[in-house]
Amino acid sequence: MSSPDISVVICVYTEDRWEDILAAVSSVRAQSRPALETLLVVDHNPALLDRLTREYKDAEETGEVRVLANAGPRGLSAGRNTGIAVSRGEVIAFLDDDAVAEREWLRYFAEAYTDPKVMAVGGRTMPIWASGRRPAWFPEEFDWVVGCTYKGLPPGRVRVRNVLGGNASFRRTAFDAAGGFATGIGRDGDKRPLGGEETELCIRLTRARPDAVLLIDDRAVIHHRVPAVREHFGYFRTRTYAEGLSKALVARSVGADKGLESERRYTTRVLPAGVARGLRDAVLARPGGAGRAG
C-alpha cells in the first residue's frame, strides 16, 4: 500500500501562545515528508483568527496552511472535529499548539499506514520544562500530567488501546467508522484540565472495527512545552483529579472493562515500580527520590 497524504490539524485558542503556535506550524512545514496541508483551527477567538489569517495569507493562497474557525461548541474536541471535516488528507495528524515536531515525525506516521489494518498511530512526546529541567520531585511515571509520554509505556512500535491526542494520527476511514471526538469530555480552554477524549474515540473505533490496529511509534517525536505553573504540585494535584473525572466519563460512555483496561495495568505495575525506584534513589541519596516515591 502506498504512503498516504497527511493533513495536520493544530487547534489553538489563545494569543498568549503566539510564538508557540508559529513554532508548531514551522516544525510541520520543515518535515522531511511534507504534509498535504496544515490546518489551524481557532477556538472562538476572533482576534486570534484574524491575526493568524494575516500571518499566513501567502501560505493560504498555496493551500499549505489554512486558518479556520471552530465550527462547533467551544473546546478541543469540537476544534479537532472541525479540522477533520475540512481536511483533504487520507490521514489526519494532530499536534498540540505548544509543541514542535521533529523532522521525521510524519515520515514515521506514514510508514505505519502502509499496513491497511492500521487505523491510528501515535508518537512520543518529550517535555520542555520552563525551568530548564525536571523538578526533582516529579516522577516520570506521571509525565502524562503535563501531556507527555510517561515512563512505563512499552518502547518501539507497539500496539496500544489508545493513542494520546497531542501527538497522534488517524486514518480518515477511522472517523467514518466511529465518528469524531466526543464533546463534553476533553478540554475547554483554560477551564478544568480534563482529558480522555482520544481514549473514548479509540475504544469506539475498535468496537466498530474489531480488526483495527492502533500503534505508538516512539520514533515519531514531538517536544511539548511545560509552563512554569505546571511544574508545581498544585497543578499536579488538580490535573490528576481531573483525569479521574475524565476516566469516569469514559468508563460511563464505553464501559469500565475497556475504559479502565490500561489504567489497571498502570496502577498495578507501573506505579509500584515507580515507588520502588524512588525509594532506591532515596537510599542512594539522590535528589527527590523520597518525594517521587510519595
PDB file of C-alpha atoms in Angstrom:
ATOM      1  CA  MET A   1       0.000   0.000   0.000  1.00  0.00           C
ATOM      2  CA  SER A   2       1.391   3.455  -0.924  1.00  0.00           C
ATOM      3  CA  SER A   3       2.209   6.135   1.625  1.00  0.00           C
ATOM      4  CA  PRO A   4      -0.869   8.318   2.359  1.00  0.00           C
ATOM      5  CA  ASP A   5      -1.281  12.079   2.175  1.00  0.00           C
ATOM      6  CA  ILE A   6      -1.368  13.579   5.682  1.00  0.00           C
ATOM      7  CA  SER A   7      -3.248  16.660   6.849  1.00  0.00           C
ATOM      8  CA  VAL A   8      -2.033  18.166  10.140  1.00  0.00           C
ATOM      9  CA  VAL A   9      -4.530  19.804  12.496  1.00  0.00           C
ATOM     10  CA  ILE A  10      -3.346  22.245  15.181  1.00  0.00           C
ATOM     11  CA  CYS A  11      -6.082  23.550  17.496  1.00  0.00           C
ATOM     12  CA  VAL A  12      -5.390  26.978  19.009  1.00  0.00           C
ATOM     13  CA  TYR A  13      -7.302  29.192  21.404  1.00  0.00           C
ATOM     14  CA  THR A  14      -5.172  31.994  22.883  1.00  0.00           C
ATOM     15  CA  GLU A  15      -2.797  34.711  21.658  1.00  0.00           C
ATOM     16  CA  ASP A  16      -0.720  34.026  24.772  1.00  0.00           C
ATOM     17  CA  ARG A  17       0.767  31.118  22.819  1.00  0.00           C
ATOM     18  CA  TRP A  18       1.512  33.125  19.678  1.00  0.00           C
ATOM     19  CA  GLU A  19       5.205  32.228  19.460  1.00  0.00           C
ATOM     20  CA  ASP A  20       4.450  28.600  20.286  1.00  0.00           C
ATOM     21  CA  ILE A  21       1.834  28.431  17.508  1.00  0.00           C
ATOM     22  CA  LEU A  22       4.293  29.819  14.959  1.00  0.00           C
ATOM     23  CA  ALA A  23       6.922  27.315  16.092  1.00  0.00           C
ATOM     24  CA  ALA A  24       4.448  24.422  15.817  1.00  0.00           C
ATOM     25  CA  VAL A  25       3.497  25.394  12.256  1.00  0.00           C
ATOM     26  CA  SER A  26       7.150  25.874  11.292  1.00  0.00           C
ATOM     27  CA  SER A  27       8.001  22.387  12.544  1.00  0.00           C
ATOM     28  CA  VAL A  28       5.292  20.904  10.315  1.00  0.00           C
ATOM     29  CA  ARG A  29       6.447  22.903   7.284  1.00  0.00           C
ATOM     30  CA  ALA A  30      10.004  21.608   7.864  1.00  0.00           C
ATOM     31  CA  GLN A  31       9.070  17.913   7.788  1.00  0.00           C
ATOM     32  CA  SER A  32      11.224  15.567   5.698  1.00  0.00           C
ATOM     33  CA  ARG A  33       7.967  14.077   4.434  1.00  0.00           C
ATOM     34  CA  PRO A  34       5.797  17.116   3.646  1.00  0.00           C
ATOM     35  CA  ALA A  35       2.260  17.411   4.963  1.00  0.00           C
ATOM     36  CA  LEU A  36      -0.501  17.865   2.414  1.00  0.00           C
ATOM     37  CA  GLU A  37      -1.705  20.863   4.464  1.00  0.00           C
ATOM     38  CA  THR A  38      -1.621  22.361   7.939  1.00  0.00           C
ATOM     39  CA  LEU A  39      -4.989  23.372   9.390  1.00  0.00           C
ATOM     40  CA  LEU A  40      -5.052  25.930  12.206  1.00  0.00           C
ATOM     41  CA  VAL A  41      -8.422  25.684  13.947  1.00  0.00           C
ATOM     42  CA  VAL A  42      -9.131  28.713  16.151  1.00  0.00           C
ATOM     43  CA  ASP A  43     -11.427  28.102  19.126  1.00  0.00           C
ATOM     44  CA  HIS A  44     -13.871  31.036  19.321  1.00  0.00           C
ATOM     45  CA  ASN A  45     -11.241  33.779  19.409  1.00  0.00           C
ATOM     46  CA  PRO A  46     -11.908  36.314  16.595  1.00  0.00           C
ATOM     47  CA  ALA A  47      -8.779  38.357  17.343  1.00  0.00           C
ATOM     48  CA  LEU A  48      -6.533  35.302  17.079  1.00  0.00           C
ATOM     49  CA  LEU A  49      -8.372  34.140  13.953  1.00  0.00           C
ATOM     50  CA  ASP A  50      -7.784  37.486  12.265  1.00  0.00           C
ATOM     51  CA  ARG A  51      -4.134  37.654  13.327  1.00  0.00           C
ATOM     52  CA  LEU A  52      -3.358  34.142  12.078  1.00  0.00           C
ATOM     53  CA  THR A  53      -5.202  34.772   8.820  1.00  0.00           C
ATOM     54  CA  ARG A  54      -2.955  37.762   8.195  1.00  0.00           C
ATOM     55  CA  GLU A  55       0.172  35.871   9.288  1.00  0.00           C
ATOM     56  CA  TYR A  56      -0.406  33.002   6.861  1.00  0.00           C
ATOM     57  CA  LYS A  57      -2.009  34.881   3.987  1.00  0.00           C
ATOM     58  CA  ASP A  58       0.603  33.745   1.446  1.00  0.00           C
ATOM     59  CA  ALA A  59       0.576  30.130   2.682  1.00  0.00           C
ATOM     60  CA  GLU A  60      -3.233  30.082   2.492  1.00  0.00           C
ATOM     61  CA  GLU A  61      -3.094  31.068  -1.159  1.00  0.00           C
ATOM     62  CA  THR A  62      -0.975  27.990  -1.922  1.00  0.00           C
ATOM     63  CA  GLY A  63      -3.045  25.735   0.362  1.00  0.00           C
ATOM     64  CA  GLU A  64      -0.041  24.910   2.545  1.00  0.00           C
ATOM     65  CA  VAL A  65      -1.560  26.479   5.679  1.00  0.00           C
ATOM     66  CA  ARG A  66      -5.284  27.079   6.193  1.00  0.00           C
ATOM     67  CA  VAL A  67      -6.761  29.092   9.078  1.00  0.00           C
ATOM     68  CA  LEU A  68     -10.370  28.450  10.092  1.00  0.00           C
ATOM     69  CA  ALA A  69     -12.753  28.919  12.993  1.00  0.00           C
ATOM     70  CA  ASN A  70     -14.015  26.091  15.191  1.00  0.00           C
ATOM     71  CA  ALA A  71     -17.464  25.350  13.744  1.00  0.00           C
ATOM     72  CA  GLY A  72     -18.719  23.599  16.872  1.00  0.00           C
ATOM     73  CA  PRO A  73     -19.025  24.350  20.591  1.00  0.00           C
ATOM     74  CA  ARG A  74     -16.029  25.721  22.442  1.00  0.00           C
ATOM     75  CA  GLY A  75     -13.418  23.084  23.261  1.00  0.00           C
ATOM     76  CA  LEU A  76     -10.654  20.899  21.882  1.00  0.00           C
ATOM     77  CA  SER A  77     -12.858  18.042  20.669  1.00  0.00           C
ATOM     78  CA  ALA A  78     -15.043  20.285  18.512  1.00  0.00           C
ATOM     79  CA  GLY A  79     -11.944  22.007  17.153  1.00  0.00           C
ATOM     80  CA  ARG A  80     -10.483  18.692  16.100  1.00  0.00           C
ATOM     81  CA  ASN A  81     -13.769  17.666  14.523  1.00  0.00           C
ATOM     82  CA  THR A  82     -13.779  20.908  12.537  1.00  0.00           C
ATOM     83  CA  GLY A  83     -10.305  20.138  11.240  1.00  0.00           C
ATOM     84  CA  ILE A  84     -11.288  16.590  10.305  1.00  0.00           C
ATOM     85  CA  ALA A  85     -14.341  17.812   8.383  1.00  0.00           C
ATOM     86  CA  VAL A  86     -12.425  20.204   6.111  1.00  0.00           C
ATOM     87  CA  SER A  87      -9.148  18.278   5.765  1.00  0.00           C
ATOM     88  CA  ARG A  88      -8.224  16.612   2.476  1.00  0.00           C
ATOM     89  CA  GLY A  89      -5.676  14.011   3.603  1.00  0.00           C
ATOM     90  CA  GLU A  90      -6.179  10.268   3.809  1.00  0.00           C
ATOM     91  CA  VAL A  91      -4.617  10.534   7.281  1.00  0.00           C
ATOM     92  CA  ILE A  92      -5.226  13.348   9.793  1.00  0.00           C
ATOM     93  CA  ALA A  93      -2.473  14.054  12.319  1.00  0.00           C
ATOM     94  CA  PHE A  94      -2.855  16.215  15.432  1.00  0.00           C
ATOM     95  CA  LEU A  95      -0.168  18.390  17.016  1.00  0.00           C
ATOM     96  CA  ASP A  96      -0.519  20.479  20.180  1.00  0.00           C
ATOM     97  CA  ASP A  97      -0.235  24.234  19.738  1.00  0.00           C
ATOM     98  CA  ASP A  98       2.609  24.403  22.278  1.00  0.00           C
ATOM     99  CA  ALA A  99       4.708  21.615  20.759  1.00  0.00           C
ATOM    100  CA  VAL A 100       7.200  21.196  17.929  1.00  0.00           C
ATOM    101  CA  ALA A 101       7.650  18.046  15.872  1.00  0.00           C
ATOM    102  CA  GLU A 102      10.990  16.526  14.984  1.00  0.00           C
ATOM    103  CA  ARG A 103      11.780  16.457  11.265  1.00  0.00           C
ATOM    104  CA  GLU A 104      10.933  12.765  10.753  1.00  0.00           C
ATOM    105  CA  TRP A 105       7.628  12.876  12.675  1.00  0.00           C
ATOM    106  CA  LEU A 106       5.298  12.490   9.693  1.00  0.00           C
ATOM    107  CA  ARG A 107       7.597  10.019   7.946  1.00  0.00           C
ATOM    108  CA  TYR A 108       7.248   7.528  10.799  1.00  0.00           C
ATOM    109  CA  PHE A 109       3.484   8.019  10.872  1.00  0.00           C
ATOM    110  CA  ALA A 110       3.263   7.441   7.124  1.00  0.00           C
ATOM    111  CA  GLU A 111       5.367   4.263   7.277  1.00  0.00           C
ATOM    112  CA  ALA A 112       2.935   2.606   9.679  1.00  0.00           C
ATOM    113  CA  TYR A 113      -0.050   3.233   7.394  1.00  0.00           C
ATOM    114  CA  THR A 114       1.363   1.000   4.660  1.00  0.00           C
ATOM    115  CA  ASP A 115      -0.497  -1.713   6.614  1.00  0.00           C
ATOM    116  CA  PRO A 116      -4.179  -1.223   5.716  1.00  0.00           C
ATOM    117  CA  LYS A 117      -5.292  -2.521   9.137  1.00  0.00           C
ATOM    118  CA  VAL A 118      -3.580   0.361  10.930  1.00  0.00           C
ATOM    119  CA  MET A 119      -6.211   2.922  11.870  1.00  0.00           C
ATOM    120  CA  ALA A 120      -4.262   5.144  14.299  1.00  0.00           C
ATOM    121  CA  VAL A 121      -0.622   5.911  15.085  1.00  0.00           C
ATOM    122  CA  GLY A 122       0.706   7.935  17.990  1.00  0.00           C
ATOM    123  CA  GLY A 123       4.213   9.041  18.895  1.00  0.00           C
ATOM    124  CA  ARG A 124       6.463  10.009  21.795  1.00  0.00           C
ATOM    125  CA  THR A 125       6.053  13.401  23.478  1.00  0.00           C
ATOM    126  CA  MET A 126       9.023  14.819  25.383  1.00  0.00           C
ATOM    127  CA  PRO A 127       8.698  17.642  27.966  1.00  0.00           C
ATOM    128  CA  ILE A 128      10.436  21.003  27.632  1.00  0.00           C
ATOM    129  CA  TRP A 129      10.443  22.249  31.228  1.00  0.00           C
ATOM    130  CA  ALA A 130      10.156  26.029  31.673  1.00  0.00           C
ATOM    131  CA  SER A 131      12.781  25.891  34.415  1.00  0.00           C
ATOM    132  CA  GLY A 132      15.185  24.041  32.139  1.00  0.00           C
ATOM    133  CA  ARG A 133      14.990  20.713  33.937  1.00  0.00           C
ATOM    134  CA  ARG A 134      12.529  18.292  35.514  1.00  0.00           C
ATOM    135  CA  PRO A 135      11.518  19.189  39.091  1.00  0.00           C
ATOM    136  CA  ALA A 136      13.278  16.725  41.409  1.00  0.00           C
ATOM    137  CA  TRP A 137      10.003  15.581  42.963  1.00  0.00           C
ATOM    138  CA  PHE A 138       8.185  14.981  39.651  1.00  0.00           C
ATOM    139  CA  PRO A 139       8.050  11.239  38.771  1.00  0.00           C
ATOM    140  CA  GLU A 140       8.480  10.248  35.113  1.00  0.00           C
ATOM    141  CA  GLU A 141       5.577   7.810  35.584  1.00  0.00           C
ATOM    142  CA  PHE A 142       3.315  10.890  35.778  1.00  0.00           C
ATOM    143  CA  ASP A 143       4.550  12.754  32.706  1.00  0.00           C
ATOM    144  CA  TRP A 144       1.040  12.355  31.256  1.00  0.00           C
ATOM    145  CA  VAL A 145       0.071  15.083  33.745  1.00  0.00           C
ATOM    146  CA  VAL A 146       1.924  17.577  31.522  1.00  0.00           C
ATOM    147  CA  GLY A 147       0.807  15.976  28.243  1.00  0.00           C
ATOM    148  CA  CYS A 148       3.910  13.863  27.677  1.00  0.00           C
ATOM    149  CA  THR A 149       4.827  10.205  27.277  1.00  0.00           C
ATOM    150  CA  TYR A 150       5.151   8.584  30.695  1.00  0.00           C
ATOM    151  CA  LYS A 151       7.653   6.003  31.902  1.00  0.00           C
ATOM    152  CA  GLY A 152       6.031   2.576  31.706  1.00  0.00           C
ATOM    153  CA  LEU A 153       4.807   2.673  28.123  1.00  0.00           C
ATOM    154  CA  PRO A 154       6.447  -0.084  26.036  1.00  0.00           C
ATOM    155  CA  PRO A 155       9.253   1.072  23.696  1.00  0.00           C
ATOM    156  CA  GLY A 156       9.393   0.776  19.914  1.00  0.00           C
ATOM    157  CA  ARG A 157       6.416   0.459  17.576  1.00  0.00           C
ATOM    158  CA  VAL A 158       3.765  -1.384  19.595  1.00  0.00           C
ATOM    159  CA  ARG A 159       0.022  -1.967  19.662  1.00  0.00           C
ATOM    160  CA  VAL A 160      -1.938   0.030  22.225  1.00  0.00           C
ATOM    161  CA  ARG A 161      -5.529   0.509  23.356  1.00  0.00           C
ATOM    162  CA  ASN A 162      -5.409   4.224  22.585  1.00  0.00           C
ATOM    163  CA  VAL A 163      -3.104   6.926  21.288  1.00  0.00           C
ATOM    164  CA  LEU A 164      -2.537  10.252  23.086  1.00  0.00           C
ATOM    165  CA  GLY A 165      -4.198  13.173  21.320  1.00  0.00           C
ATOM    166  CA  GLY A 166      -1.435  15.804  21.274  1.00  0.00           C
ATOM    167  CA  ASN A 167       0.805  13.591  19.124  1.00  0.00           C
ATOM    168  CA  ALA A 168      -1.425  11.270  17.145  1.00  0.00           C
ATOM    169  CA  SER A 169      -2.835  10.466  13.738  1.00  0.00           C
ATOM    170  CA  PHE A 170      -5.880   8.623  12.411  1.00  0.00           C
ATOM    171  CA  ARG A 171      -6.842   7.211   9.050  1.00  0.00           C
ATOM    172  CA  ARG A 172      -9.834   9.124   7.683  1.00  0.00           C
ATOM    173  CA  THR A 173     -11.839   5.910   7.493  1.00  0.00           C
ATOM    174  CA  ALA A 174     -11.461   5.599  11.285  1.00  0.00           C
ATOM    175  CA  PHE A 175     -13.753   8.612  11.670  1.00  0.00           C
ATOM    176  CA  ASP A 176     -16.126   7.226   9.056  1.00  0.00           C
ATOM    177  CA  ALA A 177     -16.436   4.077  11.173  1.00  0.00           C
ATOM    178  CA  ALA A 178     -16.513   5.542  14.688  1.00  0.00           C
ATOM    179  CA  GLY A 179     -17.493   9.189  14.327  1.00  0.00           C
ATOM    180  CA  GLY A 180     -15.477  12.115  15.668  1.00  0.00           C
ATOM    181  CA  PHE A 181     -14.196  13.187  19.073  1.00  0.00           C
ATOM    182  CA  ALA A 182     -16.868  13.339  21.769  1.00  0.00           C
ATOM    183  CA  THR A 183     -17.556  16.807  23.136  1.00  0.00           C
ATOM    184  CA  GLY A 184     -18.058  17.225  26.884  1.00  0.00           C
ATOM    185  CA  ILE A 185     -15.089  15.020  27.820  1.00  0.00           C
ATOM    186  CA  GLY A 186     -11.914  16.890  26.857  1.00  0.00           C
ATOM    187  CA  ARG A 187     -10.523  20.350  27.449  1.00  0.00           C
ATOM    188  CA  ASP A 188     -12.307  23.651  27.065  1.00  0.00           C
ATOM    189  CA  GLY A 189      -9.727  26.444  27.011  1.00  0.00           C
ATOM    190  CA  ASP A 190      -8.458  27.340  30.472  1.00  0.00           C
ATOM    191  CA  LYS A 191     -11.156  25.501  32.407  1.00  0.00           C
ATOM    192  CA  ARG A 192     -10.572  22.346  34.482  1.00  0.00           C
ATOM    193  CA  PRO A 193      -7.867  20.268  32.685  1.00  0.00           C
ATOM    194  CA  LEU A 194      -9.950  17.284  31.639  1.00  0.00           C
ATOM    195  CA  GLY A 195      -8.871  14.720  29.045  1.00  0.00           C
ATOM    196  CA  GLY A 196      -9.720  11.264  27.791  1.00  0.00           C
ATOM    197  CA  GLU A 197     -11.456  12.147  24.532  1.00  0.00           C
ATOM    198  CA  GLU A 198      -8.903  10.246  22.448  1.00  0.00           C
ATOM    199  CA  THR A 199      -9.261   7.181  24.716  1.00  0.00           C
ATOM    200  CA  GLU A 200     -13.028   7.175  24.251  1.00  0.00           C
ATOM    201  CA  LEU A 201     -12.669   7.567  20.483  1.00  0.00           C
ATOM    202  CA  CYS A 202     -10.121   4.741  20.203  1.00  0.00           C
ATOM    203  CA  ILE A 203     -12.356   2.362  22.156  1.00  0.00           C
ATOM    204  CA  ARG A 204     -15.313   3.256  19.928  1.00  0.00           C
ATOM    205  CA  LEU A 205     -13.100   2.669  16.903  1.00  0.00           C
ATOM    206  CA  THR A 206     -12.012  -0.817  17.920  1.00  0.00           C
ATOM    207  CA  ARG A 207     -15.622  -1.719  18.675  1.00  0.00           C
ATOM    208  CA  ALA A 208     -16.728  -0.515  15.243  1.00  0.00           C
ATOM    209  CA  ARG A 209     -13.702  -2.097  13.556  1.00  0.00           C
ATOM    210  CA  PRO A 210     -12.532  -5.126  15.608  1.00  0.00           C
ATOM    211  CA  ASP A 211      -9.702  -5.708  13.111  1.00  0.00           C
ATOM    212  CA  ALA A 212      -8.328  -2.192  13.616  1.00  0.00           C
ATOM    213  CA  VAL A 213      -4.676  -1.870  14.682  1.00  0.00           C
ATOM    214  CA  LEU A 214      -3.672   1.101  16.859  1.00  0.00           C
ATOM    215  CA  LEU A 215       0.046   1.795  17.309  1.00  0.00           C
ATOM    216  CA  ILE A 216       2.512   4.002  19.109  1.00  0.00           C
ATOM    217  CA  ASP A 217       5.868   4.517  17.387  1.00  0.00           C
ATOM    218  CA  ASP A 218       8.300   6.152  19.791  1.00  0.00           C
ATOM    219  CA  ARG A 219      10.435   7.402  16.882  1.00  0.00           C
ATOM    220  CA  ALA A 220       7.678   9.891  15.959  1.00  0.00           C
ATOM    221  CA  VAL A 221       8.812  12.518  18.463  1.00  0.00           C
ATOM    222  CA  ILE A 222       7.469  15.919  19.412  1.00  0.00           C
ATOM    223  CA  HIS A 223       8.690  18.279  22.132  1.00  0.00           C
ATOM    224  CA  HIS A 224       5.993  19.809  24.328  1.00  0.00           C
ATOM    225  CA  ARG A 225       6.404  22.987  26.371  1.00  0.00           C
ATOM    226  CA  VAL A 226       5.607  22.709  30.082  1.00  0.00           C
ATOM    227  CA  PRO A 227       4.920  26.194  31.515  1.00  0.00           C
ATOM    228  CA  ALA A 228       6.226  27.096  34.954  1.00  0.00           C
ATOM    229  CA  VAL A 229       2.776  26.860  36.590  1.00  0.00           C
ATOM    230  CA  ARG A 230       2.592  23.172  35.660  1.00  0.00           C
ATOM    231  CA  GLU A 231       5.841  22.383  37.438  1.00  0.00           C
ATOM    232  CA  HIS A 232       4.185  22.875  40.842  1.00  0.00           C
ATOM    233  CA  PHE A 233       2.389  20.312  42.969  1.00  0.00           C
ATOM    234  CA  GLY A 234      -0.839  22.344  42.933  1.00  0.00           C
ATOM    235  CA  TYR A 235      -1.249  21.796  39.196  1.00  0.00           C
ATOM    236  CA  PHE A 236      -0.207  18.155  39.567  1.00  0.00           C
ATOM    237  CA  ARG A 237      -2.979  17.596  42.107  1.00  0.00           C
ATOM    238  CA  THR A 238      -5.596  19.443  40.032  1.00  0.00           C
ATOM    239  CA  ARG A 239      -4.692  17.625  36.816  1.00  0.00           C
ATOM    240  CA  THR A 240      -4.667  14.142  38.345  1.00  0.00           C
ATOM    241  CA  TYR A 241      -8.041  14.768  39.977  1.00  0.00           C
ATOM    242  CA  ALA A 242      -9.432  15.999  36.658  1.00  0.00           C
ATOM    243  CA  GLU A 243      -8.088  12.888  34.937  1.00  0.00           C
ATOM    244  CA  GLY A 244     -10.022  10.764  37.409  1.00  0.00           C
ATOM    245  CA  LEU A 245     -13.184  12.629  36.449  1.00  0.00           C
ATOM    246  CA  SER A 246     -12.341  12.102  32.776  1.00  0.00           C
ATOM    247  CA  LYS A 247     -11.824   8.365  33.259  1.00  0.00           C
ATOM    248  CA  ALA A 248     -15.193   8.144  34.975  1.00  0.00           C
ATOM    249  CA  LEU A 249     -16.821   9.819  31.955  1.00  0.00           C
ATOM    250  CA  VAL A 250     -15.012   7.474  29.572  1.00  0.00           C
ATOM    251  CA  ALA A 251     -15.974   4.400  31.607  1.00  0.00           C
ATOM    252  CA  ARG A 252     -19.586   5.579  31.667  1.00  0.00           C
ATOM    253  CA  SER A 253     -19.503   6.008  27.898  1.00  0.00           C
ATOM    254  CA  VAL A 254     -17.781   2.781  26.815  1.00  0.00           C
ATOM    255  CA  GLY A 255     -17.928   0.578  29.941  1.00  0.00           C
ATOM    256  CA  ALA A 256     -15.431   0.064  32.760  1.00  0.00           C
ATOM    257  CA  ASP A 257     -13.932  -3.078  31.232  1.00  0.00           C
ATOM    258  CA  LYS A 258     -12.315  -1.360  28.223  1.00  0.00           C
ATOM    259  CA  GLY A 259     -12.476   2.131  29.686  1.00  0.00           C
ATOM    260  CA  LEU A 260     -10.125   1.235  32.545  1.00  0.00           C
ATOM    261  CA  GLU A 261      -8.166  -1.639  30.970  1.00  0.00           C
ATOM    262  CA  SER A 262      -4.856   0.233  30.576  1.00  0.00           C
ATOM    263  CA  GLU A 263      -5.343   2.053  33.869  1.00  0.00           C
ATOM    264  CA  ARG A 264      -5.404  -1.246  35.784  1.00  0.00           C
ATOM    265  CA  ARG A 265      -2.012  -2.183  34.355  1.00  0.00           C
ATOM    266  CA  TYR A 266      -0.698   1.291  35.125  1.00  0.00           C
ATOM    267  CA  THR A 267      -1.897   1.110  38.745  1.00  0.00           C
ATOM    268  CA  THR A 268      -0.754  -2.440  39.469  1.00  0.00           C
ATOM    269  CA  ARG A 269       2.554  -2.473  37.582  1.00  0.00           C
ATOM    270  CA  VAL A 270       3.869   0.926  36.540  1.00  0.00           C
ATOM    271  CA  LEU A 271       3.188   2.825  39.777  1.00  0.00           C
ATOM    272  CA  PRO A 272       4.623   0.172  42.169  1.00  0.00           C
ATOM    273  CA  ALA A 273       7.779   0.079  40.036  1.00  0.00           C
ATOM    274  CA  GLY A 274       7.956   3.872  40.267  1.00  0.00           C
ATOM    275  CA  VAL A 275       7.626   3.760  44.073  1.00  0.00           C
ATOM    276  CA  ALA A 276      10.446   1.212  44.261  1.00  0.00           C
ATOM    277  CA  ARG A 277      12.647   3.348  42.017  1.00  0.00           C
ATOM    278  CA  GLY A 278      12.003   6.432  44.141  1.00  0.00           C
ATOM    279  CA  LEU A 279      12.824   4.585  47.355  1.00  0.00           C
ATOM    280  CA  ARG A 280      16.021   3.249  45.800  1.00  0.00           C
ATOM    281  CA  ASP A 281      17.028   6.784  44.824  1.00  0.00           C
ATOM    282  CA  ALA A 282      16.269   7.974  48.368  1.00  0.00           C
ATOM    283  CA  VAL A 283      18.534   5.258  49.819  1.00  0.00           C
ATOM    284  CA  LEU A 284      21.267   6.316  47.378  1.00  0.00           C
ATOM    285  CA  ALA A 285      20.757   9.966  48.464  1.00  0.00           C
ATOM    286  CA  ARG A 286      19.673  11.063  45.004  1.00  0.00           C
ATOM    287  CA  PRO A 287      17.638  14.309  44.964  1.00  0.00           C
ATOM    288  CA  GLY A 288      13.858  13.944  45.077  1.00  0.00           C
ATOM    289  CA  GLY A 289      13.728  10.159  45.489  1.00  0.00           C
ATOM    290  CA  ALA A 290      11.512  10.179  48.552  1.00  0.00           C
ATOM    291  CA  GLY A 291       9.215  12.806  47.019  1.00  0.00           C
ATOM    292  CA  ARG A 292       8.763  10.781  43.834  1.00  0.00           C
ATOM    293  CA  ALA A 293       8.022   7.630  45.834  1.00  0.00           C
ATOM    294  CA  GLY A 294       5.462   9.547  47.917  1.00  0.00           C
TER     295      GLY A 294
END
